[in-house]
Amino acid sequence: MKNGSSGIFTGAILSTVVLLVFSGASYGQSRNSSAAASHDWPVYNGGPSGDHYSQLTQINRQNVHSLRVAWKFDTEEGGGLEANPIIVGGVLYTYTPSQEVIALDAASGKLLWRFSSGIHSAQPARGVAYWTDGKESRILATVSNFLYALDAATGNVIPSFGEAGRVDLRKELRGDYRAQSISPTSPGIVYKDLFIIGGRNPETHPSPPGDIRAFDIYSGSIRWTFHTIPHPGEFGYDTWPKDAWLEAGAANNWGGMALDVSRGIVYVPTGSAVPDFYGADRVGDNLFADTLLALDASTGKRIWHFQGVHHDVWDRDFPSPPSLLTIERNGKKIDAIAQTSKQGFVYLFNRTNGDPLFPIKESSYPPSTVPGEVTAATQPLPILPLPFARQQLTEDVLTDRTPEMHAWAVEQLKTYRNAGQFTPLNIDQQTVVFPGTWGGGEWGGAAVDPTTGILYVNSNEMAWTLSLTENRPSRSQGESIYQNQCSVCHQNDRAGSPPNFPSLIGIDKRLTDQQIGDTIHQGRGRMPPFNSLNDEQTMALLHYLKNPDQTNEVTNKTTPTSSSTRSRNSAAYRFTGFRRFIDLDGYPAIKPPWGTLNAIDLKTGKYLWKIPLGQYPELVKKGMADTGSENFGGPVVTAGGLVLIAATIHDRKFRAFDSHSGKLLWEAELPFSGVATPSTYMVNGKQYIVIAAGGATSMSGLRGIKQSGGTYVAFALP
């Protein structure tokens, strides 16, 4: 039944199982009972520490080659999956592609209940959260801009939570909540009776601030708020223009969090402020954008912070939760935290006070030459570990797949501004950003073996080019809205950069007005919802998309806006759109590897191994087997000596590597690419590994990618 009503599963049975697992137990006790017949994966990425680690050893480097499919569950939906399922007491909780929440028997894949909010959301949803006080158990799940509390046994909405079982996350941010846009992609984290969460915000004005908020799990009321765009009197206020907090947006946590349960510290990485690529209206370093925050989980008070990019104009978000571990230095154990970045950096800190455990140098960079833009004079770079992605695009790095493609790439490179990391964008000239805006590191994050201090992280190796252009007067309201809200991905001429950013030319021949309008307001894949557009503005945008050369609207009316809104949307310069540096055949215009998996010893900062991750099947047939490919979703490391990872978007493979050597030990082909992080758990003495195989909406159409779907596949030993 879609609404998860009682009767589809006997709640008393599940409640008994949950109490056996969680009554009086901490996260750590639940995870550390490796000798028990059952072993959970109760939190996104395995546990609150974000280490992607499992102590299970039944499946190990000696027998992993014998893995077989144990069960499959087809959601019977298309659209892609990015979820990391949680498993508690033999029950698996996760999402379908449309953000329905489902509970499966973790040993058989049998559907136990299915909750539909009535909202068909095409946004990525990477996981739910579980809470119990020993008496009742709840699933905390976001659907579009709503946070729901569901009975873990039945899937029924808990009506005493929020407003009839849900909280509208747009409320209590700023101004009219109906004009705000927030849609979490990664789950929040549970601490005692609090649910702490950020959200996904638009990357252009208008965008709400990226407040971090803690909600009461019983009532849904807000218990504390941390302002990532500081208010007057708050630390960091002087890193923005005066009163920026009234209109500045984002600096949001979209990648997820980690938690030190014993200390009560929540670690929150944030992304860039809006607009992403031109910051004339936000001169200053812009705390707490692009920052790793350590907050008191009970109160939201700042304990320490580290800003990874000052005044970001390159979209260099911290894209994933950090990982907590303990390392040894000079005979002493130090509780540490590791954070990966889009640039391919690994930052390592003492998690109690934020002291760097490897030196970080503030390096100087040239200023922007764009009028109004004031970039930071320096940026912080870790001395160790060395970056896990290449940093400089030179001729000897360009593709040599064929002599003709190399010659083409050389000529293309000559037209770009190409001076390495943190080079400010130019006007009407493409600037190389390498690694590109999809990393380096991405939202899957890293796995850490707490027994060895080894970090495992997958990386993209793709150059992108970006530029600014003068924001000339628009001929119509629709064109103005398009240029300020849509051209950032779909280009000035609506041609996009297919297949990642589809062309909107002729969109009215492919979709109805209703479908286009729903996508604008609800978002899809990497496109956030644009709730700030009212009906008149939406109609104006639709009219422009269908009739771009007409100067008149359907109506000559304009929606009244404040002078500040008009000022924001008429900035002197704007971003011209994302461009991947690909060759004429659609392959990366650089030499392989195009994706890697890396093992780094965090005690020394040295690499143990680095291998290509992923293949292009058609190139394998031509003798190019180890190219690597773009990859999304993270690895899991186990006490059985395995690194488990899917992630690759071109070959649809799920792989197991030897954690010591990087040797490939096993692989299986999935029905769709496994653009997600796997989970591993034990039920009745049997270990399972499950992966969401659905591809991702934003990846559909890339060379060699099968149409997205929504299937969960579990593997076990025979």
XYZ file of C-alpha atoms in Angstrom:
718
model
C 0.000 0.000 0.000
C 1.429 3.370 -1.005
C 0.712 5.105 2.277
C 2.302 2.402 4.405
C -0.884 1.754 6.386
C -0.916 -0.769 9.193
C -1.749 -4.302 8.210
C 0.943 -4.598 5.545
C 3.457 -5.508 8.236
C 3.075 -6.449 11.869
C 4.554 -3.499 13.709
C 4.944 -5.379 16.986
C 7.457 -7.769 15.427
C 9.652 -4.968 14.072
C 9.389 -3.006 17.319
C 10.645 -6.036 19.244
C 13.601 -6.418 16.878
C 14.424 -2.702 17.072
C 14.346 -2.728 20.868
C 16.687 -5.708 20.974
C 19.163 -3.821 18.812
C 18.861 -0.267 20.156
C 17.426 -0.309 23.685
C 19.995 1.430 25.856
C 22.586 1.171 23.093
C 24.667 3.877 21.463
C 25.575 3.960 17.787
C 28.955 2.498 18.618
C 27.510 -0.462 20.528
C 25.217 -1.219 17.632
C 28.082 -1.188 15.130
C 30.728 -2.925 17.204
C 28.920 -6.189 17.949
C 30.651 -7.920 15.046
C 30.420 -11.360 16.648
C 26.629 -11.166 16.884
C 24.271 -12.825 14.415
C 23.045 -9.394 13.296
C 25.019 -6.262 12.526
C 23.404 -3.034 11.397
C 24.254 -0.152 9.081
C 22.092 2.255 11.113
C 23.282 5.659 9.864
C 24.011 7.192 6.462
C 27.530 6.078 5.454
C 27.542 3.434 8.184
C 27.708 5.455 11.368
C 27.713 8.983 12.758
C 31.497 9.202 12.334
C 31.100 9.110 8.542
C 33.916 6.581 8.096
C 32.122 4.173 5.691
C 33.670 1.318 7.720
C 32.331 -2.117 8.625
C 33.853 -4.571 11.107
C 32.260 -7.509 9.304
C 34.693 -10.148 8.012
C 32.487 -12.949 6.684
C 33.016 -11.615 3.169
C 36.755 -11.073 2.804
C 39.596 -10.917 0.325
C 39.869 -14.722 0.227
C 36.234 -15.462 -0.689
C 34.823 -12.277 -2.244
C 35.195 -13.829 -5.699
C 32.279 -16.113 -4.776
C 29.757 -13.307 -4.234
C 26.374 -13.877 -5.864
C 23.164 -11.900 -6.116
C 21.106 -12.633 -2.995
C 18.062 -10.538 -3.904
C 16.880 -7.645 -6.052
C 14.151 -5.104 -5.459
C 12.872 -3.150 -8.441
C 11.115 0.064 -7.405
C 9.386 0.040 -10.813
C 10.358 3.681 -11.219
C 12.784 5.475 -13.480
C 14.822 8.542 -12.720
C 17.887 7.302 -10.890
C 19.053 6.442 -7.376
C 21.832 7.874 -5.216
C 20.761 6.472 -1.831
C 22.876 4.757 0.814
C 20.313 2.510 2.556
C 20.303 2.166 6.334
C 19.652 -1.209 7.973
C 18.286 -1.568 11.513
C 17.105 -4.815 13.088
C 16.934 -6.683 9.800
C 14.963 -3.945 8.021
C 16.357 -1.805 5.201
C 15.061 1.761 4.836
C 15.625 3.833 1.726
C 14.089 5.844 -1.126
C 12.655 5.173 -4.557
C 13.608 7.508 -7.443
C 10.469 9.621 -6.830
C 11.312 9.989 -3.125
C 8.856 7.474 -1.820
C 10.230 5.909 1.360
C 10.350 2.110 1.494
C 11.155 -0.561 4.079
C 12.438 -3.932 2.885
C 13.231 -7.183 4.622
C 17.029 -6.906 4.524
C 17.493 -10.684 4.105
C 15.039 -11.199 1.244
C 14.344 -7.802 -0.314
C 10.616 -8.253 0.337
C 8.661 -4.993 0.549
C 7.364 -4.336 4.078
C 5.866 -0.891 3.583
C 5.955 2.013 1.168
C 5.212 5.627 2.046
C 4.133 8.145 -0.577
C 3.810 11.788 0.396
C 1.815 12.577 -2.719
C 4.736 14.675 -3.999
C 6.521 13.296 -7.035
C 10.041 14.641 -6.559
C 12.839 14.134 -9.059
C 15.492 15.538 -6.709
C 18.375 13.286 -5.602
C 17.731 11.656 -2.216
C 20.747 9.984 -0.623
C 19.336 8.497 2.548
C 16.996 8.590 5.526
C 17.737 8.743 9.268
C 16.628 6.459 12.111
C 15.853 7.378 15.739
C 14.639 5.432 18.738
C 14.233 6.173 22.439
C 13.713 2.516 23.228
C 9.941 2.957 23.265
C 9.208 4.134 19.758
C 11.227 4.351 16.556
C 11.015 6.931 13.809
C 12.315 7.390 10.287
C 13.228 11.002 9.454
C 12.953 11.523 5.711
C 12.913 14.571 3.479
C 10.734 14.809 0.383
C 11.267 17.971 -1.646
C 11.095 20.820 0.914
C 9.370 18.765 3.624
C 10.771 16.798 6.570
C 8.582 13.838 7.573
C 8.556 11.713 10.723
C 7.359 8.169 9.973
C 6.647 5.237 12.258
C 9.518 2.833 11.562
C 7.239 -0.187 11.959
C 4.444 0.866 9.609
C 5.560 3.832 7.537
C 2.641 5.855 8.835
C 3.097 9.593 9.333
C 3.357 10.595 13.005
C 0.741 13.379 13.196
C 2.154 15.026 16.340
C 5.340 15.922 14.463
C 5.311 19.386 12.892
C 2.140 20.122 10.965
C 0.279 16.843 10.514
C 3.486 14.839 10.425
C 5.790 17.091 8.470
C 7.834 20.288 8.707
C 8.114 22.714 5.796
C 11.852 23.467 5.706
C 11.234 26.716 3.832
C 9.733 28.259 6.952
C 11.696 30.404 9.413
C 14.567 31.048 7.017
C 13.876 34.563 5.739
C 10.928 36.477 4.322
C 7.927 34.820 2.687
C 8.559 31.085 3.005
C 6.595 30.401 -0.191
C 9.283 32.199 -2.191
C 12.117 30.141 -0.667
C 13.730 27.104 -2.232
C 15.322 24.353 -0.172
C 15.386 20.648 -0.953
C 17.831 18.456 1.011
C 19.699 15.829 -0.963
C 21.686 14.293 1.905
C 20.095 13.238 5.193
C 20.549 15.093 8.432
C 21.986 13.465 11.542
C 20.404 12.389 14.832
C 21.821 13.533 18.177
C 19.809 12.507 21.235
C 16.334 13.993 20.593
C 17.536 16.398 17.882
C 17.599 16.076 14.107
C 20.236 18.390 12.633
C 19.993 19.224 8.943
C 20.984 21.713 6.250
C 19.674 21.647 2.690
C 20.196 22.177 -0.993
C 19.726 25.789 -2.145
C 19.674 27.438 -5.583
C 23.028 28.617 -6.918
C 21.727 31.971 -8.153
C 19.797 34.820 -6.562
C 17.330 34.658 -4.968
C 18.419 31.941 -2.567
C 17.697 31.566 1.139
C 20.557 31.476 3.641
C 22.073 28.082 4.370
C 21.063 27.968 8.033
C 21.931 24.800 9.957
C 18.946 23.876 12.120
C 18.198 21.347 14.854
C 14.614 20.098 15.062
C 13.014 18.442 18.058
C 12.402 14.839 17.007
C 9.195 14.619 19.048
C 7.516 17.874 18.047
C 9.310 19.082 14.919
C 9.955 22.504 16.461
C 13.271 24.289 15.882
C 15.558 24.006 18.907
C 18.549 25.922 17.524
C 19.797 27.647 14.363
C 23.329 28.419 13.229
C 23.573 31.208 10.665
C 26.134 30.361 7.995
C 25.685 33.942 6.773
C 26.304 35.734 10.094
C 23.844 38.239 11.528
C 24.977 41.499 13.141
C 27.041 40.818 16.245
C 27.846 37.230 15.228
C 31.343 35.955 14.484
C 32.149 36.389 10.788
C 29.707 39.245 10.163
C 32.618 41.487 9.093
C 33.593 39.059 6.288
C 30.534 40.214 4.299
C 29.263 43.621 3.218
C 27.054 45.328 5.778
C 23.547 43.836 5.903
C 24.453 41.065 3.436
C 22.627 38.646 5.745
C 19.346 40.193 4.637
C 19.720 39.040 1.016
C 22.854 36.878 0.595
C 22.129 33.225 -0.002
C 23.371 29.634 0.249
C 26.629 28.834 2.132
C 24.582 25.714 2.801
C 25.250 22.165 3.937
C 24.057 19.948 1.103
C 26.630 17.155 1.429
C 25.753 15.789 4.882
C 27.394 15.830 8.326
C 29.397 13.748 10.807
C 28.981 13.498 14.562
C 31.290 12.873 17.517
C 28.685 11.251 19.747
C 30.753 11.191 22.951
C 31.760 14.857 22.707
C 28.461 16.072 21.312
C 30.116 17.849 18.362
C 28.534 17.922 14.912
C 30.821 18.623 11.940
C 29.170 20.512 9.098
C 30.845 21.171 5.718
C 29.288 23.960 3.647
C 29.196 25.045 0.032
C 29.633 28.314 -1.816
C 27.557 31.469 -1.512
C 25.438 32.769 -4.402
C 26.025 33.641 -7.079
C 28.656 30.968 -7.486
C 30.926 32.693 -9.991
C 30.612 36.470 -9.561
C 30.806 37.887 -6.070
C 30.699 41.672 -6.538
C 27.738 41.886 -4.146
C 29.509 39.847 -1.441
C 33.005 41.369 -1.218
C 34.956 39.718 1.609
C 35.968 36.204 2.643
C 32.296 35.214 3.185
C 32.335 33.082 6.317
C 30.867 30.458 6.672
C 30.745 29.521 2.983
C 33.121 26.690 1.937
C 33.786 25.982 5.601
C 34.151 22.950 7.849
C 32.224 23.890 11.002
C 32.466 22.214 14.398
C 29.269 23.002 16.339
C 28.007 22.045 19.767
C 25.310 19.563 18.800
C 23.124 20.536 21.768
C 23.157 24.302 21.215
C 24.516 25.048 17.726
C 27.338 27.179 19.166
C 30.503 27.378 17.053
C 33.497 25.554 18.548
C 35.940 25.989 15.665
C 35.929 26.384 11.902
C 38.177 26.128 8.853
C 37.380 27.941 5.608
C 38.716 25.999 2.629
C 38.131 28.718 0.003
C 37.973 32.449 0.701
C 35.421 34.359 -1.395
C 34.677 31.386 -3.623
C 34.017 32.185 -7.302
C 34.705 28.641 -8.578
C 31.902 26.594 -6.925
C 34.450 24.826 -4.692
C 31.993 23.445 -2.116
C 33.010 20.971 0.537
C 30.931 18.256 -1.141
C 30.699 15.429 1.400
C 30.601 14.600 5.099
C 34.006 14.437 6.799
C 35.356 11.235 8.375
C 36.304 10.843 12.033
C 39.232 8.656 13.059
C 42.034 8.379 15.611
C 45.663 8.540 14.505
C 48.955 8.206 16.362
C 51.514 11.014 16.388
C 54.744 10.820 18.412
C 53.363 7.998 20.496
C 50.129 9.844 21.291
C 46.659 9.129 19.991
C 44.861 12.106 18.429
C 41.169 12.151 17.626
C 41.134 13.560 14.106
C 38.799 14.570 11.291
C 39.509 14.264 7.560
C 37.706 16.367 4.942
C 38.041 15.868 1.186
C 37.408 18.621 -1.367
C 36.451 19.166 -4.980
C 39.978 20.400 -5.662
C 41.343 16.971 -4.715
C 42.683 18.028 -1.306
C 42.527 16.117 1.974
C 42.527 18.322 5.079
C 43.305 16.663 8.428
C 42.557 18.343 11.772
C 42.486 17.673 15.482
C 38.740 17.318 15.826
C 38.548 18.921 19.284
C 40.213 22.254 18.446
C 40.672 22.400 14.659
C 44.486 22.408 14.724
C 45.850 21.149 11.366
C 47.680 17.820 11.616
C 49.523 18.506 8.368
C 50.711 22.035 7.550
C 48.351 24.292 5.593
C 49.928 27.142 3.640
C 48.125 30.302 2.553
C 49.335 30.674 -1.039
C 49.031 33.867 -3.090
C 46.969 34.140 -6.271
C 46.406 36.909 -8.840
C 43.454 39.265 -8.349
C 40.399 39.294 -10.553
C 40.365 41.757 -13.450
C 36.545 41.718 -13.661
C 35.077 45.075 -12.606
C 33.455 44.889 -9.183
C 35.007 41.537 -8.306
C 37.509 41.375 -5.425
C 38.960 37.889 -5.077
C 40.938 36.809 -2.024
C 44.687 37.400 -2.091
C 45.454 33.947 -0.683
C 43.935 30.466 -0.465
C 44.774 27.641 1.994
C 46.483 24.562 0.530
C 47.519 21.499 2.557
C 51.182 20.514 2.201
C 50.269 16.855 2.767
C 48.731 14.693 1.523
C 49.468 15.680 -2.060
C 46.278 16.244 -4.108
C 44.505 13.089 -5.279
C 43.549 14.813 -8.570
C 45.773 16.535 -11.129
C 46.028 20.296 -10.652
C 47.482 21.756 -13.856
C 46.316 21.304 -17.454
C 49.293 21.331 -19.820
C 49.841 20.139 -23.388
C 51.477 16.930 -22.220
C 48.305 16.138 -20.223
C 46.028 16.475 -23.283
C 44.464 13.447 -24.900
C 46.604 11.239 -27.115
C 43.777 8.846 -27.955
C 44.431 9.742 -31.602
C 46.915 12.187 -33.141
C 44.008 14.169 -34.584
C 42.307 14.542 -31.214
C 45.551 15.626 -29.574
C 46.093 18.310 -32.214
C 42.500 19.501 -31.770
C 42.903 19.664 -27.991
C 46.147 21.638 -28.285
C 44.429 24.267 -30.427
C 41.477 24.445 -28.031
C 43.736 24.897 -25.022
C 45.431 27.874 -26.680
C 42.123 29.758 -26.599
C 41.619 29.296 -22.844
C 42.965 31.127 -19.835
C 44.911 28.379 -18.105
C 46.906 29.214 -14.976
C 45.954 26.505 -12.472
C 43.883 26.473 -9.309
C 42.122 29.633 -8.123
C 42.583 31.548 -11.372
C 39.793 34.168 -11.459
C 37.330 33.893 -14.337
C 37.634 36.193 -17.354
C 35.004 38.054 -19.340
C 34.116 36.274 -22.597
C 37.133 33.964 -22.386
C 36.944 30.435 -21.055
C 39.053 29.783 -17.940
C 40.231 26.243 -17.185
C 39.061 24.782 -13.868
C 40.929 21.524 -13.245
C 39.740 19.343 -11.651
C 36.304 20.468 -12.745
C 33.300 21.593 -10.745
C 32.285 17.937 -10.223
C 35.638 17.203 -8.559
C 38.131 15.806 -7.631
C 36.202 14.653 -4.633
C 32.420 14.551 -4.787
C 29.401 13.868 -2.583
C 30.217 10.172 -2.067
C 33.074 11.153 0.226
C 35.850 8.975 1.603
C 36.079 5.718 3.556
C 38.505 5.408 6.466
C 39.750 2.240 8.139
C 39.976 3.309 11.805
C 42.336 0.422 12.605
C 44.971 1.519 10.078
C 44.326 5.216 9.467
C 44.079 4.588 5.716
C 41.696 6.820 3.761
C 40.155 5.618 0.493
C 38.698 8.204 -1.879
C 37.517 8.094 -5.481
C 38.173 11.044 -7.757
C 37.061 12.525 -11.055
C 39.725 13.705 -13.526
C 37.968 16.095 -15.857
C 38.812 19.638 -16.945
C 35.995 22.172 -17.215
C 35.988 25.696 -18.630
C 34.023 28.646 -17.247
C 33.593 32.316 -18.087
C 31.635 35.481 -17.332
C 29.870 37.838 -19.701
C 28.343 41.285 -19.488
C 24.758 41.238 -18.249
C 23.188 43.260 -21.058
C 19.579 44.507 -20.883
C 17.032 41.831 -21.725
C 14.319 42.235 -24.340
C 11.634 40.708 -22.138
C 10.882 39.635 -18.615
C 11.154 35.992 -19.654
C 14.593 36.499 -21.161
C 15.737 38.321 -18.020
C 14.574 35.440 -15.822
C 16.215 32.914 -18.123
C 19.570 34.683 -18.202
C 19.671 35.124 -14.421
C 18.269 31.760 -13.353
C 18.719 29.230 -16.171
C 21.710 30.201 -18.319
C 24.085 29.143 -15.542
C 23.500 25.550 -16.713
C 21.735 25.831 -20.069
C 23.988 28.524 -21.614
C 23.087 31.952 -22.996
C 21.694 30.473 -26.206
C 19.644 27.713 -24.489
C 21.862 25.106 -26.188
C 23.104 23.726 -22.866
C 26.153 21.495 -22.668
C 24.634 18.085 -23.428
C 24.252 15.582 -22.058
C 24.991 16.867 -18.537
C 23.085 20.105 -19.105
C 20.437 19.476 -21.764
C 19.532 21.866 -24.539
C 16.284 23.782 -24.046
C 15.962 24.595 -27.736
C 12.639 23.131 -28.859
C 11.736 22.118 -25.306
C 8.067 22.826 -26.064
C 8.174 20.053 -28.678
C 9.304 17.545 -26.029
C 7.401 18.608 -22.921
C 4.040 20.191 -22.190
C 3.736 23.550 -20.445
C 2.627 21.698 -17.324
C 5.693 19.449 -17.399
C 8.038 22.387 -17.906
C 6.354 24.321 -15.107
C 6.543 21.350 -12.738
C 10.256 20.970 -13.445
C 10.844 24.679 -12.788
C 9.057 24.581 -9.430
C 10.054 21.079 -8.285
C 13.532 20.741 -9.799
C 15.017 17.600 -11.305
C 18.348 15.845 -10.793
C 21.017 18.499 -10.281
C 18.506 21.261 -10.999
C 17.093 22.722 -7.760
C 13.479 23.923 -7.502
C 12.806 27.598 -8.249
C 9.968 28.355 -5.835
C 10.730 32.072 -5.970
C 9.119 32.351 -9.417
C 5.438 33.228 -9.163
C 2.834 32.249 -11.769
C 3.357 35.362 -13.896
C 7.134 34.955 -13.936
C 6.815 31.258 -14.756
C 4.521 32.092 -17.672
C 6.982 34.728 -18.888
C 9.806 32.181 -18.769
C 7.710 29.594 -20.610
C 6.859 32.149 -23.278
C 10.543 32.983 -23.736
C 11.567 29.334 -24.009
C 8.996 28.810 -26.756
C 9.437 32.194 -28.457
C 12.962 33.429 -27.670
C 13.013 36.029 -30.441
C 9.833 37.824 -29.397
C 10.310 40.982 -27.392
C 6.784 41.176 -25.970
C 5.342 39.017 -23.232
C 1.915 37.438 -23.088
C 1.173 40.254 -20.648
C 2.932 43.563 -20.220
C 2.519 43.423 -16.475
C 5.533 42.911 -14.283
C 5.585 41.593 -10.788
C 6.550 44.283 -8.276
C 9.950 43.609 -6.801
C 12.083 45.413 -4.312
C 14.903 47.613 -5.521
C 17.344 45.199 -3.900
C 15.929 42.292 -5.898
C 16.192 44.279 -9.116
C 19.774 45.164 -8.203
C 20.700 41.551 -7.514
C 19.249 40.326 -10.774
C 20.909 43.044 -12.829
C 24.509 42.459 -11.769
C 27.046 43.807 -14.221
C 28.326 40.316 -15.134
C 26.965 36.811 -15.026
C 28.154 33.255 -15.518
C 27.879 31.853 -19.063
C 27.410 28.197 -18.115
C 29.295 24.982 -17.417
C 31.438 23.377 -20.103
C 33.246 20.048 -19.824
C 36.467 19.880 -21.840
C 35.617 16.895 -24.041
C 36.934 15.925 -27.448
C 34.981 15.676 -30.695
C 33.950 12.090 -29.884
C 32.652 12.992 -26.434
C 35.549 11.603 -24.387
C 37.578 13.663 -21.892
C 40.107 15.778 -23.793
C 42.892 14.761 -21.410
C 44.967 11.623 -21.021
C 43.625 8.899 -18.731
C 43.031 8.183 -15.972
C 39.633 9.908 -16.100
C 38.703 8.546 -12.692
C 40.769 7.060 -9.877
C 40.576 5.279 -6.539
C 43.213 6.313 -4.006
C 44.543 4.912 -0.735
C 46.266 7.465 1.540
C 47.984 6.781 4.875
C 46.791 9.607 7.123
C 49.595 8.925 9.610
C 52.211 9.977 7.059
C 50.271 11.681 4.274
C 51.760 9.226 1.763
C 49.895 7.273 -0.914
C 49.763 3.493 -0.647
C 48.286 3.068 -4.088
C 46.369 4.857 -6.851
C 44.465 2.991 -9.575
C 42.115 3.870 -12.456
C 38.447 3.406 -11.562
C 35.986 2.592 -14.328
C 36.023 1.786 -18.013
C 34.359 2.690 -21.295
C 33.231 -0.688 -22.743
C 33.691 0.458 -26.340
C 37.250 1.624 -25.609
C 38.054 -1.650 -23.836
C 37.338 -3.392 -27.134
C 39.911 -1.096 -28.759
C 42.581 -1.924 -26.202
C 42.027 1.031 -23.818
C 41.003 -0.891 -20.705
C 42.212 1.232 -17.826
C 40.953 4.702 -18.679
C 38.899 5.268 -15.546
C 35.624 7.177 -15.824
C 33.584 9.817 -14.062
C 32.279 8.409 -10.792
C 29.765 9.433 -8.127
C 29.009 7.710 -4.836
C 31.648 6.594 -2.368
C 33.543 3.504 -1.178
C 33.096 1.249 1.846
C 36.068 -0.394 3.606
C 35.712 -3.535 5.715
C 37.677 -5.444 8.325
C 37.651 -8.272 5.782
C 40.268 -6.371 3.782
C 37.948 -5.052 1.082
C 37.205 -1.723 -0.546
C 33.725 -1.945 -2.070
C 32.708 0.621 -4.662
C 30.390 1.034 -7.650
C 30.222 4.764 -8.571
C 31.391 4.491 -12.204
C 28.802 5.821 -14.610
C 29.966 4.293 -17.893
C 30.480 0.590 -17.202
C 27.790 -0.120 -14.543
C 30.234 -2.255 -12.542
C 30.298 -2.974 -8.820
C 33.816 -3.840 -7.675
C 35.758 -5.161 -4.692
C 39.446 -4.285 -4.285
C 42.087 -5.523 -1.869
C 42.426 -2.694 0.659
C 46.163 -3.343 1.052
C 47.201 -3.486 -2.588
C 44.369 -2.064 -4.705
C 44.133 -5.356 -6.620
C 40.751 -6.022 -8.240
C 39.276 -9.130 -6.576
C 35.681 -9.215 -7.886
C 33.270 -7.334 -10.105
C 29.662 -7.641 -11.194
C 27.602 -5.726 -13.729
C 24.560 -3.894 -12.401
C 21.284 -3.231 -14.251
C 22.091 0.503 -14.065
C 25.136 2.395 -12.884
C 25.571 2.280 -9.116
C 25.862 6.017 -8.539
C 25.642 5.566 -4.777
C 27.571 4.324 -1.735
C 26.987 0.657 -0.819
C 25.922 -0.627 2.597
C 26.987 -3.867 4.280
C 25.239 -5.623 7.171
C 24.542 -9.020 8.736
C 21.165 -10.700 9.297
C 20.850 -14.139 10.927
C 24.564 -14.743 10.631
C 24.783 -13.882 6.913
C 26.608 -10.809 5.583
C 25.066 -8.842 2.723
C 26.293 -5.976 0.558
C 23.612 -3.822 -1.070
C 23.932 -1.112 -3.716
C 21.388 1.256 -5.267
C 21.573 0.685 -9.015
C 19.639 3.364 -10.798
C 22.046 5.744 -12.432
C 21.282 9.405 -11.863
C 18.939 11.739 -13.672
C 21.679 14.272 -14.335
C 23.882 11.593 -15.912
C 21.370 10.059 -18.316
C 22.485 10.437 -21.906
C 26.216 10.452 -21.241
C 28.126 8.294 -23.698
C 27.439 4.631 -22.964
C 25.019 5.193 -20.075
C 21.894 3.063 -19.979
C 18.632 4.904 -19.238
C 18.217 5.414 -15.503
C 15.992 3.231 -13.365
C 15.660 2.211 -9.735
C 16.794 -1.229 -8.512
C 18.421 -2.320 -5.254
C 20.774 -5.298 -5.617
C 22.091 -7.273 -2.622
C 25.031 -9.686 -2.799
C 26.091 -12.466 -0.417
C 28.192 -15.611 -0.378
C 26.428 -18.753 -1.646
